[in-house]
Coordinates of C-alpha atoms in Angstrom, one line a residue:
Chain A
K1495 CA 9.2 -7.8 -10.2
A1496 CA 6.0 -6.1 -9.8
G1497 CA 3.7 -8.0 -7.6
V1498 CA 0.0 -8.9 -7.8
T1499 CA -2.3 -6.1 -8.9
Q1500 CA -5.6 -5.6 -8.3
T1501 CA -8.3 -3.1 -9.7
P1502 CA -10.2 -1.1 -8.5
R1503 CA -9.2 -0.9 -5.1
Y1504 CA -12.7 0.1 -3.7
L1505 CA -16.2 -0.3 -5.3
I1506 CA -19.6 0.8 -3.9
K1507 CA -22.5 -1.2 -5.5
T1508 CA -26.3 -1.4 -5.0
R1509 CA -28.1 -4.8 -4.7
G1510 CA -28.9 -6.7 -7.4
Q1511 CA -26.1 -4.9 -9.6
Q1512 CA -23.3 -6.9 -10.8
V1513 CA -19.6 -6.1 -10.5
T1514 CA -16.5 -7.2 -12.4
L1515 CA -12.8 -7.1 -10.6
S1516 CA -9.6 -7.6 -12.0
C1517 CA -6.3 -9.0 -11.3
S1518 CA -2.8 -9.2 -12.9
P1519 CA -0.3 -12.0 -11.5
I1520 CA 3.2 -11.5 -10.8
S1521 CA 4.8 -11.9 -14.0
G1522 CA 5.6 -15.5 -15.2
H1523 CA 2.7 -16.9 -12.7
R1524 CA 0.1 -18.6 -14.5
S1525 CA -2.2 -19.8 -11.5
V1526 CA -4.6 -17.1 -10.4
S1527 CA -6.7 -17.9 -7.2
W1528 CA -9.7 -15.5 -5.6
Y1529 CA -10.5 -15.4 -1.9
Q1530 CA -13.4 -13.5 -0.2
Q1531 CA -12.1 -12.2 3.2
T1532 CA -15.0 -10.8 5.8
P1533 CA -15.0 -10.5 9.6
G1534 CA -17.3 -13.1 10.1
Q1535 CA -16.0 -15.9 7.8
G1536 CA -12.2 -15.2 7.3
L1537 CA -10.5 -16.2 4.4
Q1538 CA -12.6 -18.1 2.0
F1539 CA -11.5 -19.5 -1.6
L1540 CA -13.5 -18.8 -4.5
F1541 CA -11.9 -20.6 -7.7
E1542 CA -8.5 -20.9 -9.2
Y1543 CA -7.5 -20.7 -12.6
F1544 CA -4.5 -22.0 -14.8
S1545 CA -4.1 -21.9 -18.4
E1546 CA -7.8 -20.0 -19.0
T1547 CA -9.4 -23.2 -17.2
Q1548 CA -11.1 -23.4 -13.8
R1549 CA -9.4 -26.1 -11.9
N1550 CA -10.9 -25.7 -8.4
K1551 CA -13.7 -23.9 -6.8
G1552 CA -14.9 -23.1 -3.6
N1553 CA -18.6 -23.5 -1.9
F1554 CA -19.7 -20.1 -3.0
P1555 CA -23.2 -20.0 -5.5
G1556 CA -23.0 -19.5 -9.2
R1557 CA -23.3 -15.7 -8.7
F1558 CA -19.5 -15.7 -8.3
S1559 CA -17.5 -16.6 -11.5
G1560 CA -14.1 -16.1 -13.2
R1561 CA -12.2 -16.3 -16.0
Q1562 CA -8.7 -15.9 -17.0
F1563 CA -7.0 -14.8 -20.2
S1564 CA -4.2 -15.9 -22.3
N1565 CA -1.7 -13.5 -20.4
S1566 CA -2.8 -15.1 -17.2
R1567 CA -5.0 -12.0 -16.1
S1568 CA -7.9 -12.9 -14.4
E1569 CA -11.5 -11.4 -13.9
M1570 CA -14.1 -12.2 -11.1
N1571 CA -17.6 -11.3 -11.5
V1572 CA -20.2 -11.1 -9.2
S1573 CA -23.9 -11.0 -10.3
T1574 CA -27.2 -9.8 -8.7
L1575 CA -25.3 -8.5 -5.7
E1576 CA -26.5 -9.1 -2.2
L1577 CA -25.8 -7.3 1.1
G1578 CA -23.3 -10.0 2.0
D1579 CA -21.3 -9.7 -0.9
S1580 CA -19.8 -6.8 1.1
A1581 CA -16.0 -7.9 1.6
L1582 CA -12.3 -7.8 0.5
Y1583 CA -12.2 -9.7 -2.5
L1584 CA -8.2 -10.7 -2.6
C1585 CA -6.6 -12.3 -5.7
A1586 CA -3.1 -14.3 -5.3
S1587 CA -0.9 -15.8 -7.9
S1588 CA 1.5 -18.7 -7.8
Q1589 CA 3.8 -20.3 -10.6
S1590 CA 1.4 -23.6 -10.7
G1591 CA -1.2 -23.2 -7.9
G1592 CA 0.3 -26.5 -6.6
E1593 CA 1.9 -27.2 -3.0
N1594 CA 5.3 -26.3 -4.2
S1595 CA 4.1 -22.9 -5.3
P1596 CA 3.8 -20.2 -2.8
L1597 CA 0.4 -17.9 -3.3
H1598 CA 1.3 -14.5 -3.4
F1599 CA -1.5 -11.9 -2.6
G1600 CA -2.6 -8.4 -4.0
N1601 CA -4.0 -5.5 -1.9
G1602 CA -7.6 -6.8 -2.7
T1603 CA -10.7 -5.0 -3.8
R1604 CA -13.0 -3.7 -1.0
L1605 CA -16.6 -4.0 -2.3
T1606 CA -19.5 -2.5 -0.4
V1607 CA -23.1 -3.4 -1.5
T1608 CA -25.9 -0.7 -0.1
Chain B
G651 CA -7.7 -29.9 4.5
E652 CA -11.3 -29.2 5.3
N653 CA -10.6 -27.4 8.8
V654 CA -7.6 -25.4 10.5
E655 CA -8.3 -24.5 14.1
Q656 CA -6.1 -21.6 15.3
H657 CA -5.5 -20.2 18.7
P658 CA -5.3 -17.8 20.4
S659 CA -7.5 -15.3 18.9
T660 CA -5.7 -12.4 20.3
L661 CA -2.2 -12.0 21.8
S662 CA -0.7 -9.4 23.6
V663 CA 3.1 -9.2 24.2
Q664 CA 5.5 -6.9 25.6
E665 CA 8.2 -5.6 23.0
G666 CA 11.2 -8.2 23.6
D667 CA 9.3 -11.2 24.6
S668 CA 8.2 -14.3 22.5
A669 CA 5.1 -15.1 20.7
V670 CA 3.5 -18.6 20.0
I671 CA 0.7 -19.2 17.9
K672 CA -0.7 -22.6 17.6
C673 CA -2.9 -24.2 14.6
T674 CA -4.6 -27.6 14.4
Y675 CA -5.5 -29.2 11.0
S676 CA -7.8 -32.1 10.2
D677 CA -6.2 -33.9 7.1
S678 CA -3.7 -35.9 7.5
A679 CA -2.6 -35.7 4.3
S680 CA -2.0 -32.1 4.5
N681 CA 1.5 -31.4 2.8
Y682 CA 2.1 -27.7 2.9
F683 CA 1.6 -25.0 5.9
P684 CA 2.4 -21.5 5.1
W685 CA 1.9 -18.5 7.6
Y686 CA 0.8 -15.2 6.6
K687 CA 0.9 -11.6 8.1
Q688 CA -1.8 -9.2 7.3
E689 CA -1.3 -5.5 8.5
L690 CA -4.1 -3.4 8.9
G691 CA -5.6 -2.3 5.6
K692 CA -2.8 -4.3 3.8
R693 CA -2.5 -7.5 1.8
P694 CA -1.6 -11.0 3.7
Q695 CA 2.0 -11.6 3.4
L696 CA 3.8 -14.9 3.2
I697 CA 6.2 -15.0 6.1
I698 CA 7.2 -18.7 6.1
D699 CA 6.4 -21.8 5.4
I700 CA 7.1 -25.5 5.6
R701 CA 6.3 -28.7 4.2
S702 CA 5.3 -32.0 5.7
N703 CA 8.8 -33.6 5.4
V704 CA 10.4 -31.0 7.5
G705 CA 10.0 -30.5 11.3
E706 CA 11.2 -26.9 11.8
K707 CA 12.2 -23.9 9.7
K708 CA 13.5 -20.7 10.8
D709 CA 14.1 -17.3 9.3
Q710 CA 15.8 -14.9 11.6
R711 CA 13.4 -14.3 14.6
I712 CA 10.5 -16.5 13.2
A713 CA 10.2 -20.0 13.1
V714 CA 7.5 -22.8 12.6
T715 CA 7.5 -26.2 14.0
L716 CA 5.3 -29.3 12.3
N717 CA 4.2 -32.2 14.4
K718 CA 2.4 -34.4 11.6
T719 CA 1.5 -36.9 14.4
A720 CA -0.4 -34.8 16.6
K721 CA -1.7 -32.8 13.2
H722 CA -0.3 -29.4 14.9
F723 CA 2.0 -26.8 13.4
S724 CA 3.0 -23.6 15.4
L725 CA 4.5 -20.1 14.7
H726 CA 7.1 -18.8 17.1
I727 CA 8.2 -15.2 17.0
T728 CA 11.4 -14.1 19.4
E729 CA 12.4 -10.7 20.5
T730 CA 9.1 -9.2 19.3
Q731 CA 8.8 -5.6 18.1
P732 CA 5.9 -3.3 17.5
E733 CA 6.4 -3.4 13.7
D734 CA 5.3 -7.3 14.4
S735 CA 1.8 -6.2 15.3
A736 CA -0.5 -7.7 12.7
V737 CA -3.0 -10.3 11.9
Y738 CA -0.9 -13.7 11.7
F739 CA -3.1 -16.4 9.8
C740 CA -1.9 -20.2 9.5
A741 CA -3.3 -22.5 6.3
D742 CA -2.9 -25.9 5.0
Q743 CA -2.8 -27.2 1.4
Y744 CA -3.4 -30.9 0.3
D745 CA -3.7 -31.8 -3.4
S746 CA -5.9 -28.8 -4.2
W747 CA -5.0 -26.4 -6.8
G748 CA -4.6 -22.9 -5.6
K749 CA -6.8 -23.6 -2.7
L750 CA -5.6 -22.7 1.0
Q751 CA -7.4 -23.5 4.0
F752 CA -7.2 -20.5 6.4
G753 CA -7.5 -20.5 10.4
A754 CA -9.5 -17.6 11.8
G755 CA -6.4 -15.4 12.4
T756 CA -4.3 -14.1 15.6
Q757 CA -4.4 -10.5 16.3
V758 CA -0.9 -9.8 17.9
V759 CA -0.3 -6.6 19.8
V760 CA 3.4 -5.9 20.6
T761 CA 3.4 -2.9 23.5
P762 CA 6.7 -1.0 23.7

């Protein structure tokens, strides 16, 4: 079974721009979660989608948004980029997103904002 | 859970020795406790998990123990090998879709 696939692997953007990251979950997984990883803040939860609906959201500003398509693929968008948005963005998929459904992470997208 | 504390932040061990990483959670209703291993430049990989109705779980050289009363859970790695060198993260989850609360991570270095 193919793992979680994230594209692109690397992105360099300038302040004020916007960016879209993509995530394809493991086949059969319907829940997709997004996390931000930075050396200072560690792994922080952004949001979770299931059946095209956002069910859960972390404490990030409204510049961070996402969506999920009918095939469970998900995209994350960050608008008006700030230097502090530089991070590794990880997508994780699971069958249901609940406690009995372990999360499996992709390799991430490394975003650098200059 | 709202907060997971993880100790130590770094751990150096000689090959063949054991390594122990400890985590404390704050939400007594937390039910699920996974551990992830992240090698440099790679994705976090689930290595073992435990649920609140179980006190201990083993998988070859790794084991996890859970003390619900004290709200502690620990990862034990025996007979460490150089390939065990990585950052290890503990986490908990309670009644929250797709959201894991992660500890800050432990950098484990196994020296030959």
